[in-house]
CSV table of C-alpha atoms in Angstrom, one decimal:
chain,number,residue,atom,x,y,z
A,1,MET,CA,15.7,-10.3,-15.9
A,2,LYS,CA,17.4,-7.3,-17.3
A,3,THR,CA,20.0,-5.3,-15.3
A,4,ARG,CA,17.6,-2.4,-14.9
A,5,GLU,CA,14.9,-4.6,-13.5
A,6,LYS,CA,17.4,-6.4,-11.2
A,7,ILE,CA,18.5,-3.0,-9.8
A,8,ILE,CA,14.9,-2.1,-9.0
A,9,SER,CA,14.1,-5.5,-7.5
A,10,ALA,CA,17.2,-5.5,-5.4
A,11,ALA,CA,16.5,-2.0,-4.1
A,12,LEU,CA,13.0,-2.9,-3.1
A,13,GLU,CA,14.2,-6.0,-1.3
A,14,LEU,CA,16.9,-4.0,0.6
A,15,PHE,CA,14.7,-1.0,1.4
A,16,ASN,CA,12.1,-3.4,2.8
A,17,GLU,CA,14.7,-5.4,4.9
A,18,GLN,CA,16.9,-2.6,6.1
A,19,GLY,CA,15.1,0.7,5.5
A,20,GLU,CA,15.5,3.1,2.6
A,21,ARG,CA,17.7,5.6,4.6
A,22,THR,CA,20.4,3.0,5.3
A,23,ILE,CA,20.8,1.7,1.9
A,24,THR,CA,23.1,3.3,-0.7
A,25,THR,CA,23.6,2.6,-4.4
A,26,ASN,CA,26.7,0.8,-3.5
A,27,HIS,CA,24.7,-1.6,-1.4
A,28,ILE,CA,22.3,-2.2,-4.2
A,29,ALA,CA,25.1,-2.8,-6.7
A,30,ALA,CA,26.9,-5.2,-4.4
A,31,HIS,CA,23.7,-7.1,-3.8
A,32,ILE,CA,23.3,-8.0,-7.5
A,33,GLN,CA,27.1,-8.2,-8.1
A,34,ILE,CA,27.5,-5.3,-10.5
A,35,SER,CA,29.8,-2.3,-10.3
A,36,PRO,CA,28.5,1.0,-9.0
A,37,GLY,CA,29.5,2.4,-12.4
A,38,ASN,CA,27.2,-0.1,-14.1
A,39,LEU,CA,24.3,0.9,-11.8
A,40,TYR,CA,24.9,4.6,-12.6
A,41,TYR,CA,24.4,3.8,-16.3
A,42,TYR,CA,20.7,3.1,-15.5
A,43,PHE,CA,20.1,5.4,-12.6
A,44,ARG,CA,22.0,8.6,-11.7
A,45,ASN,CA,21.2,8.3,-8.0
A,46,LYS,CA,19.2,6.4,-5.4
A,47,GLN,CA,16.3,8.8,-5.7
A,48,GLU,CA,15.7,7.8,-9.3
A,49,ILE,CA,15.4,4.1,-8.2
A,50,VAL,CA,12.9,5.2,-5.5
A,51,ARG,CA,10.8,6.9,-8.1
A,52,GLU,CA,10.8,3.9,-10.3
A,53,ILE,CA,9.6,1.7,-7.4
A,54,PHE,CA,6.9,4.3,-6.7
A,55,LYS,CA,5.7,4.0,-10.4
A,56,LEU,CA,5.4,0.2,-9.9
A,57,TYR,CA,3.5,0.8,-6.6
A,58,ALA,CA,1.2,3.4,-8.1
A,59,THR,CA,0.3,1.2,-11.1
A,60,GLU,CA,-0.5,-1.8,-8.9
A,61,LEU,CA,-2.4,0.3,-6.4
A,62,LEU,CA,-4.7,1.8,-9.0
A,63,GLU,CA,-5.3,-1.5,-10.7
A,64,ARG,CA,-6.1,-3.3,-7.5
A,65,PHE,CA,-8.5,-0.5,-6.3
A,66,SER,CA,-10.3,0.1,-9.5
A,67,PRO,CA,-14.1,0.3,-9.4
A,68,PRO,CA,-15.5,-3.3,-9.1
A,69,ASN,CA,-17.7,-5.3,-11.5
A,70,LYS,CA,-21.1,-5.3,-9.8
A,71,ASP,CA,-21.8,-8.8,-11.2
A,72,LYS,CA,-18.9,-10.2,-9.0
A,73,GLU,CA,-19.9,-11.9,-5.8
A,74,SER,CA,-19.8,-9.5,-2.9
A,75,LEU,CA,-17.7,-11.6,-0.5
A,76,ALA,CA,-15.1,-12.1,-3.2
A,77,LEU,CA,-15.0,-8.4,-3.8
A,78,LEU,CA,-14.5,-7.6,-0.1
A,79,ARG,CA,-11.7,-10.3,0.1
A,80,HIS,CA,-10.0,-8.9,-3.0
A,81,TYR,CA,-9.8,-5.4,-1.6
A,82,LEU,CA,-8.7,-6.6,1.8
A,83,ASP,CA,-6.0,-8.9,0.2
A,84,SER,CA,-4.9,-6.0,-1.9
A,85,ILE,CA,-4.3,-3.9,1.3
A,86,PHE,CA,-2.1,-6.6,2.8
A,87,THR,CA,-0.2,-7.3,-0.5
A,88,LEU,CA,0.6,-3.7,-1.2
A,89,MET,CA,1.6,-2.8,2.4
A,90,TRP,CA,3.9,-5.8,2.6
A,91,LYS,CA,5.4,-5.6,-0.9
A,92,TYR,CA,6.1,-1.8,-0.5
A,93,ARG,CA,6.4,-1.7,3.3
A,94,PHE,CA,9.5,0.6,3.3
A,95,PHE,CA,7.4,3.3,1.6
A,96,TYR,CA,4.5,3.0,4.0
A,97,ALA,CA,6.8,2.9,7.1
A,98,ASN,CA,8.8,6.0,6.1
A,99,LEU,CA,6.5,8.0,3.9
A,100,PRO,CA,6.9,11.5,5.2
A,101,GLU,CA,10.7,11.4,5.1
A,102,ILE,CA,10.8,9.9,1.6
A,103,LEU,CA,8.4,12.5,0.2
A,104,GLN,CA,10.1,15.4,1.9
A,105,LYS,CA,13.4,14.6,0.1
A,106,ASP,CA,11.8,14.7,-3.4
A,107,GLN,CA,9.3,17.3,-4.5
A,108,GLN,CA,8.6,15.6,-7.8
A,109,LEU,CA,7.9,12.4,-6.1
A,110,HIS,CA,5.6,14.2,-3.6
A,111,GLU,CA,3.6,15.7,-6.4
A,112,ASP,CA,3.3,12.4,-8.2
A,113,TYR,CA,2.2,10.8,-4.9
A,114,ILE,CA,-0.5,13.4,-4.4
A,115,LEU,CA,-1.8,12.9,-7.9
A,116,VAL,CA,-1.9,9.1,-7.5
A,117,GLN,CA,-3.6,9.3,-4.1
A,118,ASN,CA,-6.3,11.7,-5.5
A,119,LYS,CA,-7.0,9.1,-8.2
A,120,LEU,CA,-7.2,6.4,-5.5
A,121,ARG,CA,-9.7,8.5,-3.4
A,122,HIS,CA,-11.9,8.9,-6.5
A,123,ASN,CA,-11.8,5.1,-7.0
A,124,LEU,CA,-12.5,4.5,-3.3
A,125,VAL,CA,-15.6,6.7,-3.5
A,126,GLN,CA,-16.8,4.6,-6.4
A,127,ILE,CA,-16.1,1.3,-4.6
A,128,ILE,CA,-18.0,2.4,-1.5
A,129,CYS,CA,-20.9,3.4,-3.7
A,130,VAL,CA,-21.0,0.0,-5.3
A,131,PHE,CA,-21.0,-1.6,-1.8
A,132,THR,CA,-23.9,0.4,-0.8
A,133,GLU,CA,-25.7,-0.6,-4.0
A,134,MET,CA,-25.0,-4.2,-3.1
A,135,SER,CA,-26.6,-3.5,0.3
A,136,LEU,CA,-23.4,-4.3,2.2
A,137,ILE,CA,-23.0,-0.9,4.0
A,138,THR,CA,-25.2,2.1,4.5
A,139,ILE,CA,-23.7,5.6,4.2
A,140,SER,CA,-25.1,9.0,3.3
A,141,ASP,CA,-23.8,11.2,0.5
A,142,ASP,CA,-22.9,13.7,3.2
A,143,ASP,CA,-20.7,11.2,5.1
A,144,MET,CA,-19.1,9.6,2.1
A,145,GLN,CA,-16.0,11.9,1.7
A,146,SER,CA,-15.3,11.8,5.4
A,147,PHE,CA,-15.6,8.0,5.6
A,148,VAL,CA,-13.3,7.5,2.6
A,149,THR,CA,-10.8,10.0,4.0
A,150,THR,CA,-10.7,8.0,7.3
A,151,LEU,CA,-10.2,4.7,5.5
A,152,HIS,CA,-7.5,6.2,3.3
A,153,MET,CA,-5.7,7.9,6.2
A,154,VAL,CA,-5.6,4.8,8.4
A,155,THR,CA,-4.3,2.7,5.5
A,156,ALA,CA,-1.6,5.2,4.6
A,157,SER,CA,-0.4,5.8,8.1
A,158,TRP,CA,-0.9,2.5,9.8
A,159,LEU,CA,2.8,1.3,9.7
A,160,ASN,CA,3.9,4.7,11.0
A,161,TYR,CA,1.5,4.5,13.9
A,162,ARG,CA,2.4,0.9,14.8
A,163,THR,CA,6.2,1.5,14.7
A,164,ALA,CA,5.7,4.7,16.8
A,165,MET,CA,3.8,2.7,19.4
A,166,SER,CA,6.3,-0.1,19.7
A,167,LEU,CA,9.9,-0.2,20.8
A,168,LYS,CA,10.5,-2.7,18.0
A,169,THR,CA,10.6,-0.9,14.6
A,170,GLU,CA,10.5,-4.0,12.5
A,171,VAL,CA,7.5,-4.2,10.2
A,172,THR,CA,6.1,-7.8,10.2
A,173,GLU,CA,3.3,-9.5,8.5
A,174,GLU,CA,1.4,-9.6,11.8
A,175,VAL,CA,1.6,-5.7,12.0
A,176,ILE,CA,-0.1,-5.5,8.6
A,177,LEU,CA,-2.7,-8.1,9.5
A,178,GLN,CA,-3.5,-6.0,12.6
A,179,GLY,CA,-4.1,-3.1,10.2
A,180,MET,CA,-6.5,-5.2,8.2
A,181,LEU,CA,-8.5,-6.0,11.3
A,182,GLN,CA,-8.6,-2.3,12.1
A,183,MET,CA,-10.0,-1.6,8.6
A,184,ILE,CA,-12.7,-4.2,9.1
A,185,ALA,CA,-13.6,-2.7,12.6
A,186,MET,CA,-14.0,0.7,11.0
A,187,VAL,CA,-16.5,-0.6,8.3
A,188,LYS,CA,-18.5,-2.8,10.6
A,189,PRO,CA,-20.6,0.0,12.2
A,190,ARG,CA,-21.9,1.0,8.8
A,191,ALA,CA,-22.5,-2.6,7.6
A,192,THR,CA,-26.0,-4.0,6.9
A,193,ALA,CA,-26.9,-7.5,8.3
A,194,GLN,CA,-25.6,-9.1,5.1
A,195,GLY,CA,-22.5,-7.0,5.1
A,196,LEU,CA,-21.8,-7.7,8.8
A,197,GLU,CA,-22.0,-11.4,8.2
A,198,GLN,CA,-19.4,-11.2,5.4
A,199,LEU,CA,-17.1,-8.8,7.2
A,200,THR,CA,-17.2,-11.3,10.2
A,201,LEU,CA,-16.1,-14.1,7.8
A,202,LEU,CA,-13.2,-11.9,6.6
A,203,GLU,CA,-12.3,-11.0,10.2
A,204,GLU,CA,-12.2,-14.7,11.2
A,205,GLY,CA,-10.0,-15.4,8.1
A,206,VAL,CA,-7.5,-12.6,9.1
A,207,ILE,CA,-7.4,-13.8,12.8
A,208,ALA,CA,-6.7,-17.3,11.5
A,209,MET,CA,-3.7,-16.0,9.7
A,210,HIS,CA,-2.4,-14.6,13.0
A,211,GLN,CA,-2.4,-18.0,14.6
């Protein structure tokens, strides 16, 4: 792994473990045993590192939530998207847990975030449309935007909500699994009989991961 990649990887690890606000470039440099001067050769400041991590996140987000292949088995599709929610929220948990503060510090990052999220919303609408065509859920065109907005909002703000509602601020895998269950609960009322059966299977799988 090249030095630049080591810096990004170390920053992501430290941000997730200790929070972005508490970590400095000196901490990152010490973590991979390089001098601060060596780190500054690649990044002028911590904010540039945060931006690079966001680029990785954005690429993975849009790849994982691209419109599905309709020929793929429906349960596998549902599982793929649910697993993607867990993977992204855990891998980039510092970003989800402290999103407003991170964006407020960097206007360019905030603008990039909005662009990526708008692309994601477009993809989510297409994904929901495919699920309706597969007879997994029923939703009218009039309700589509509101439904997608609610799903999007809960995913983006779940870690903020959970940390605010607990005296313990640590983000654990269990907290993210609870978010997955919440997403399933939101989709269930719109599910067809076939969709409900498959969502129940997914729900049982998530609950099993809790135990």
